[in-house]
Amino acid sequence: DSMIVAHIEIGDMVLVDRANYAKDGQILIAEVDGEFTLKYFREKGGKRWLEPANQNYQPIYPEHSLNINAVLKAVIRKY
């Protein structure tokens, strides 16, 4: 539920485009310090971090590595 404010809910499927680069503000799949996650990508002043779309979660600042794997293109929800 870390992306609930972005209207991405548990059980949704996402369509992504493989990429190793993203623009500030895009939602992406990234490997950060060995763990995969779906979050907003943020970049400012040479710093890069991942930001959830839920105020109950904290931003993720990589300690060792941040590898971009894919950029979100669509969300698919089955009813």
CSV table of N, CA and C in Angstrom, one decimal:
chain,number,residue,atom,x,y,z
A,1,ASP,N,0.8,-1.2,0.0
A,1,ASP,CA,0.0,0.0,0.0
A,1,ASP,C,0.9,1.3,0.0
A,2,SER,N,2.1,1.1,-0.3
A,2,SER,CA,3.0,2.3,-0.3
A,2,SER,C,2.7,3.3,-1.5
A,3,MET,N,1.9,2.8,-2.5
A,3,MET,CA,1.7,3.7,-3.6
A,3,MET,C,0.2,4.0,-3.8
A,4,ILE,N,-0.6,3.8,-2.7
A,4,ILE,CA,-2.0,4.0,-2.7
A,4,ILE,C,-2.5,5.4,-3.2
A,5,VAL,N,-1.8,6.4,-2.8
A,5,VAL,CA,-2.1,7.8,-3.2
A,5,VAL,C,-1.9,8.0,-4.7
A,6,ALA,N,-1.1,7.2,-5.3
A,6,ALA,CA,-0.9,7.2,-6.8
A,6,ALA,C,-1.9,6.2,-7.5
A,7,HIS,N,-2.9,5.7,-6.7
A,7,HIS,CA,-3.9,4.9,-7.2
A,7,HIS,C,-3.4,3.5,-7.7
A,8,ILE,N,-2.3,3.0,-7.1
A,8,ILE,CA,-1.8,1.7,-7.4
A,8,ILE,C,-2.1,0.9,-6.1
A,9,GLU,N,-2.9,-0.1,-6.2
A,9,GLU,CA,-3.4,-0.8,-5.1
A,9,GLU,C,-2.9,-2.3,-5.1
A,10,ILE,N,-3.0,-2.9,-3.9
A,10,ILE,CA,-2.6,-4.3,-3.8
A,10,ILE,C,-3.4,-5.1,-4.8
A,11,GLY,N,-2.8,-6.0,-5.6
A,11,GLY,CA,-3.5,-6.8,-6.6
A,11,GLY,C,-3.5,-6.2,-8.0
A,12,ASP,N,-3.2,-4.9,-8.1
A,12,ASP,CA,-3.1,-4.3,-9.4
A,12,ASP,C,-1.9,-4.9,-10.2
A,13,MET,N,-2.0,-4.9,-11.5
A,13,MET,CA,-0.9,-5.3,-12.4
A,13,MET,C,-0.3,-4.0,-13.0
A,14,VAL,N,1.0,-4.0,-13.2
A,14,VAL,CA,1.5,-2.8,-13.8
A,14,VAL,C,2.2,-3.2,-15.1
A,15,LEU,N,2.1,-2.3,-16.1
A,15,LEU,CA,2.8,-2.4,-17.4
A,15,LEU,C,4.0,-1.5,-17.3
A,16,VAL,N,5.2,-2.0,-17.6
A,16,VAL,CA,6.4,-1.2,-17.5
A,16,VAL,C,7.2,-1.3,-18.7
A,17,ASP,N,8.1,-0.4,-18.9
A,17,ASP,CA,9.0,-0.4,-20.0
A,17,ASP,C,10.4,-0.5,-19.5
A,18,ARG,N,11.2,-1.5,-19.8
A,18,ARG,CA,12.5,-1.6,-19.3
A,18,ARG,C,13.3,-0.3,-19.6
A,19,ALA,N,14.0,0.1,-18.6
A,19,ALA,CA,14.9,1.3,-18.7
A,19,ALA,C,15.9,1.3,-17.6
A,20,ASN,N,17.0,2.0,-17.8
A,20,ASN,CA,18.0,2.2,-16.8
A,20,ASN,C,18.1,3.7,-16.5
A,21,TYR,N,17.2,4.5,-17.0
A,21,TYR,CA,17.2,5.9,-16.7
A,21,TYR,C,15.7,6.3,-16.5
A,22,ALA,N,15.5,7.3,-15.6
A,22,ALA,CA,14.2,7.8,-15.3
A,22,ALA,C,14.3,9.3,-15.0
A,23,LYS,N,13.2,10.0,-15.3
A,23,LYS,CA,13.2,11.5,-15.0
A,23,LYS,C,12.6,11.6,-13.6
A,24,ASP,N,12.9,12.7,-13.0
A,24,ASP,CA,12.4,13.1,-11.6
A,24,ASP,C,10.9,13.0,-11.7
A,25,GLY,N,10.3,12.3,-10.8
A,25,GLY,CA,8.8,12.3,-10.7
A,25,GLY,C,8.2,11.1,-11.3
A,26,GLN,N,8.9,10.3,-12.1
A,26,GLN,CA,8.4,9.1,-12.7
A,26,GLN,C,8.2,8.0,-11.7
A,27,ILE,N,7.3,7.1,-11.9
A,27,ILE,CA,7.1,5.9,-11.1
A,27,ILE,C,7.9,4.8,-11.8
A,28,LEU,N,8.7,4.1,-11.0
A,28,LEU,CA,9.6,3.1,-11.6
A,28,LEU,C,9.7,1.9,-10.7
A,29,ILE,N,10.3,0.9,-11.3
A,29,ILE,CA,10.7,-0.3,-10.5
A,29,ILE,C,12.2,-0.2,-10.4
A,30,ALA,N,12.7,-0.2,-9.2
A,30,ALA,CA,14.1,-0.1,-8.9
A,30,ALA,C,14.6,-1.1,-7.9
A,31,GLU,N,15.9,-1.4,-8.0
A,31,GLU,CA,16.6,-2.2,-7.0
A,31,GLU,C,17.4,-1.3,-6.2
A,32,VAL,N,17.0,-1.2,-4.9
A,32,VAL,CA,17.8,-0.3,-4.0
A,32,VAL,C,18.4,-1.2,-2.9
A,33,ASP,N,19.7,-1.1,-2.8
A,33,ASP,CA,20.4,-1.9,-1.8
A,33,ASP,C,20.0,-3.4,-1.8
A,34,GLY,N,19.8,-3.9,-3.0
A,34,GLY,CA,19.4,-5.4,-3.1
A,34,GLY,C,18.0,-5.7,-3.0
A,35,GLU,N,17.1,-4.8,-2.8
A,35,GLU,CA,15.6,-5.0,-2.7
A,35,GLU,C,14.9,-4.3,-3.8
A,36,PHE,N,13.9,-5.0,-4.4
A,36,PHE,CA,13.1,-4.4,-5.5
A,36,PHE,C,11.9,-3.7,-4.9
A,37,THR,N,11.5,-2.5,-5.5
A,37,THR,CA,10.4,-1.7,-5.1
A,37,THR,C,9.8,-0.9,-6.2
A,38,LEU,N,8.6,-0.5,-6.1
A,38,LEU,CA,7.9,0.4,-7.0
A,38,LEU,C,7.6,1.7,-6.3
A,39,LYS,N,8.2,2.8,-6.7
A,39,LYS,CA,8.1,4.1,-6.1
A,39,LYS,C,8.3,5.2,-7.1
A,40,TYR,N,8.1,6.4,-6.6
A,40,TYR,CA,8.4,7.6,-7.4
A,40,TYR,C,9.9,7.8,-7.3
A,41,PHE,N,10.5,8.1,-8.5
A,41,PHE,CA,12.0,8.5,-8.5
A,41,PHE,C,12.1,10.0,-8.3
A,42,ARG,N,13.0,10.3,-7.4
A,42,ARG,CA,13.3,11.7,-7.1
A,42,ARG,C,14.8,12.0,-7.3
A,43,GLU,N,15.1,13.1,-7.9
A,43,GLU,CA,16.5,13.5,-8.1
A,43,GLU,C,16.6,15.0,-8.0
A,44,LYS,N,17.5,15.4,-7.1
A,44,LYS,CA,17.7,16.9,-6.9
A,44,LYS,C,19.1,17.1,-6.4
A,45,GLY,N,19.8,18.1,-7.0
A,45,GLY,CA,21.1,18.4,-6.5
A,45,GLY,C,22.1,17.3,-6.4
A,46,GLY,N,22.0,16.4,-7.4
A,46,GLY,CA,22.9,15.2,-7.4
A,46,GLY,C,22.6,14.1,-6.5
A,47,LYS,N,21.5,14.2,-5.8
A,47,LYS,CA,21.0,13.1,-4.9
A,47,LYS,C,19.8,12.4,-5.5
A,48,ARG,N,19.8,11.1,-5.4
A,48,ARG,CA,18.7,10.3,-5.9
A,48,ARG,C,18.1,9.5,-4.8
A,49,TRP,N,16.7,9.4,-4.8
A,49,TRP,CA,16.0,8.6,-3.8
A,49,TRP,C,14.7,8.2,-4.3
A,50,LEU,N,14.0,7.3,-3.6
A,50,LEU,CA,12.7,6.8,-3.9
A,50,LEU,C,11.7,7.3,-2.9
A,51,GLU,N,10.5,7.7,-3.4
A,51,GLU,CA,9.5,8.3,-2.6
A,51,GLU,C,8.2,7.5,-2.7
A,52,PRO,N,7.6,7.1,-1.6
A,52,PRO,CA,6.3,6.4,-1.6
A,52,PRO,C,5.2,7.4,-1.8
A,53,ALA,N,4.0,6.8,-2.2
A,53,ALA,CA,2.8,7.6,-2.4
A,53,ALA,C,1.9,7.3,-1.3
A,54,ASN,N,2.4,7.4,0.0
A,54,ASN,CA,1.6,7.1,1.2
A,54,ASN,C,2.4,7.7,2.3
A,55,GLN,N,1.8,8.6,3.0
A,55,GLN,CA,2.5,9.4,4.1
A,55,GLN,C,2.9,8.5,5.3
A,56,ASN,N,2.4,7.2,5.3
A,56,ASN,CA,2.8,6.3,6.4
A,56,ASN,C,4.1,5.7,6.1
A,57,TYR,N,4.7,5.9,5.0
A,57,TYR,CA,6.0,5.4,4.6
A,57,TYR,C,7.1,6.5,4.4
A,58,GLN,N,8.3,6.2,4.7
A,58,GLN,CA,9.4,7.2,4.6
A,58,GLN,C,10.1,7.0,3.2
A,59,PRO,N,10.7,8.1,2.7
A,59,PRO,CA,11.5,8.0,1.5
A,59,PRO,C,12.6,7.0,1.7
A,60,ILE,N,13.1,6.4,0.6
A,60,ILE,CA,14.1,5.5,0.6
A,60,ILE,C,15.4,6.1,0.0
A,61,TYR,N,16.4,6.3,0.9
A,61,TYR,CA,17.7,6.8,0.4
A,61,TYR,C,18.7,5.7,0.3
A,62,PRO,N,19.2,5.4,-0.9
A,62,PRO,CA,20.1,4.2,-1.0
A,62,PRO,C,21.3,4.4,-0.2
A,63,GLU,N,21.7,3.3,0.5
A,63,GLU,CA,23.0,3.3,1.2
A,63,GLU,C,24.1,2.9,0.3
A,64,HIS,N,23.9,1.9,-0.6
A,64,HIS,CA,24.9,1.4,-1.4
A,64,HIS,C,24.6,1.5,-2.9
A,65,SER,N,23.4,1.2,-3.3
A,65,SER,CA,23.1,1.2,-4.8
A,65,SER,C,21.6,1.5,-5.0
A,66,LEU,N,21.4,2.1,-6.2
A,66,LEU,CA,20.1,2.4,-6.7
A,66,LEU,C,20.1,2.1,-8.2
A,67,ASN,N,19.5,1.0,-8.6
A,67,ASN,CA,19.5,0.6,-10.0
A,67,ASN,C,18.1,0.7,-10.6
A,68,ILE,N,17.9,1.5,-11.6
A,68,ILE,CA,16.6,1.6,-12.2
A,68,ILE,C,16.4,0.4,-13.2
A,69,ASN,N,15.2,-0.3,-13.1
A,69,ASN,CA,15.0,-1.4,-13.9
A,69,ASN,C,13.9,-1.2,-15.0
A,70,ALA,N,12.9,-0.4,-14.6
A,70,ALA,CA,11.8,-0.2,-15.5
A,70,ALA,C,11.0,1.1,-15.1
A,71,VAL,N,10.3,1.7,-16.1
A,71,VAL,CA,9.5,2.9,-15.8
A,71,VAL,C,8.0,2.5,-16.0
A,72,LEU,N,7.1,2.9,-15.1
A,72,LEU,CA,5.7,2.5,-15.2
A,72,LEU,C,5.1,3.2,-16.4
A,73,LYS,N,4.3,2.4,-17.2
A,73,LYS,CA,3.5,2.9,-18.3
A,73,LYS,C,2.0,2.9,-18.1
A,74,ALA,N,1.5,1.9,-17.3
A,74,ALA,CA,0.1,1.7,-17.1
A,74,ALA,C,-0.2,0.9,-15.9
A,75,VAL,N,-1.4,1.0,-15.3
A,75,VAL,CA,-1.8,0.2,-14.2
A,75,VAL,C,-3.1,-0.5,-14.7
A,76,ILE,N,-3.1,-1.8,-14.4
A,76,ILE,CA,-4.3,-2.6,-14.8
A,76,ILE,C,-4.9,-3.2,-13.5
A,77,ARG,N,-6.2,-2.9,-13.4
A,77,ARG,CA,-6.9,-3.4,-12.2
A,77,ARG,C,-8.1,-4.4,-12.7
A,78,LYS,N,-8.1,-5.6,-12.1
A,78,LYS,CA,-9.2,-6.5,-12.4
A,78,LYS,C,-10.2,-6.4,-11.3
A,79,TYR,N,-11.5,-6.4,-11.7
A,79,TYR,CA,-12.6,-6.3,-10.7
A,79,TYR,C,-13.3,-7.6,-10.6
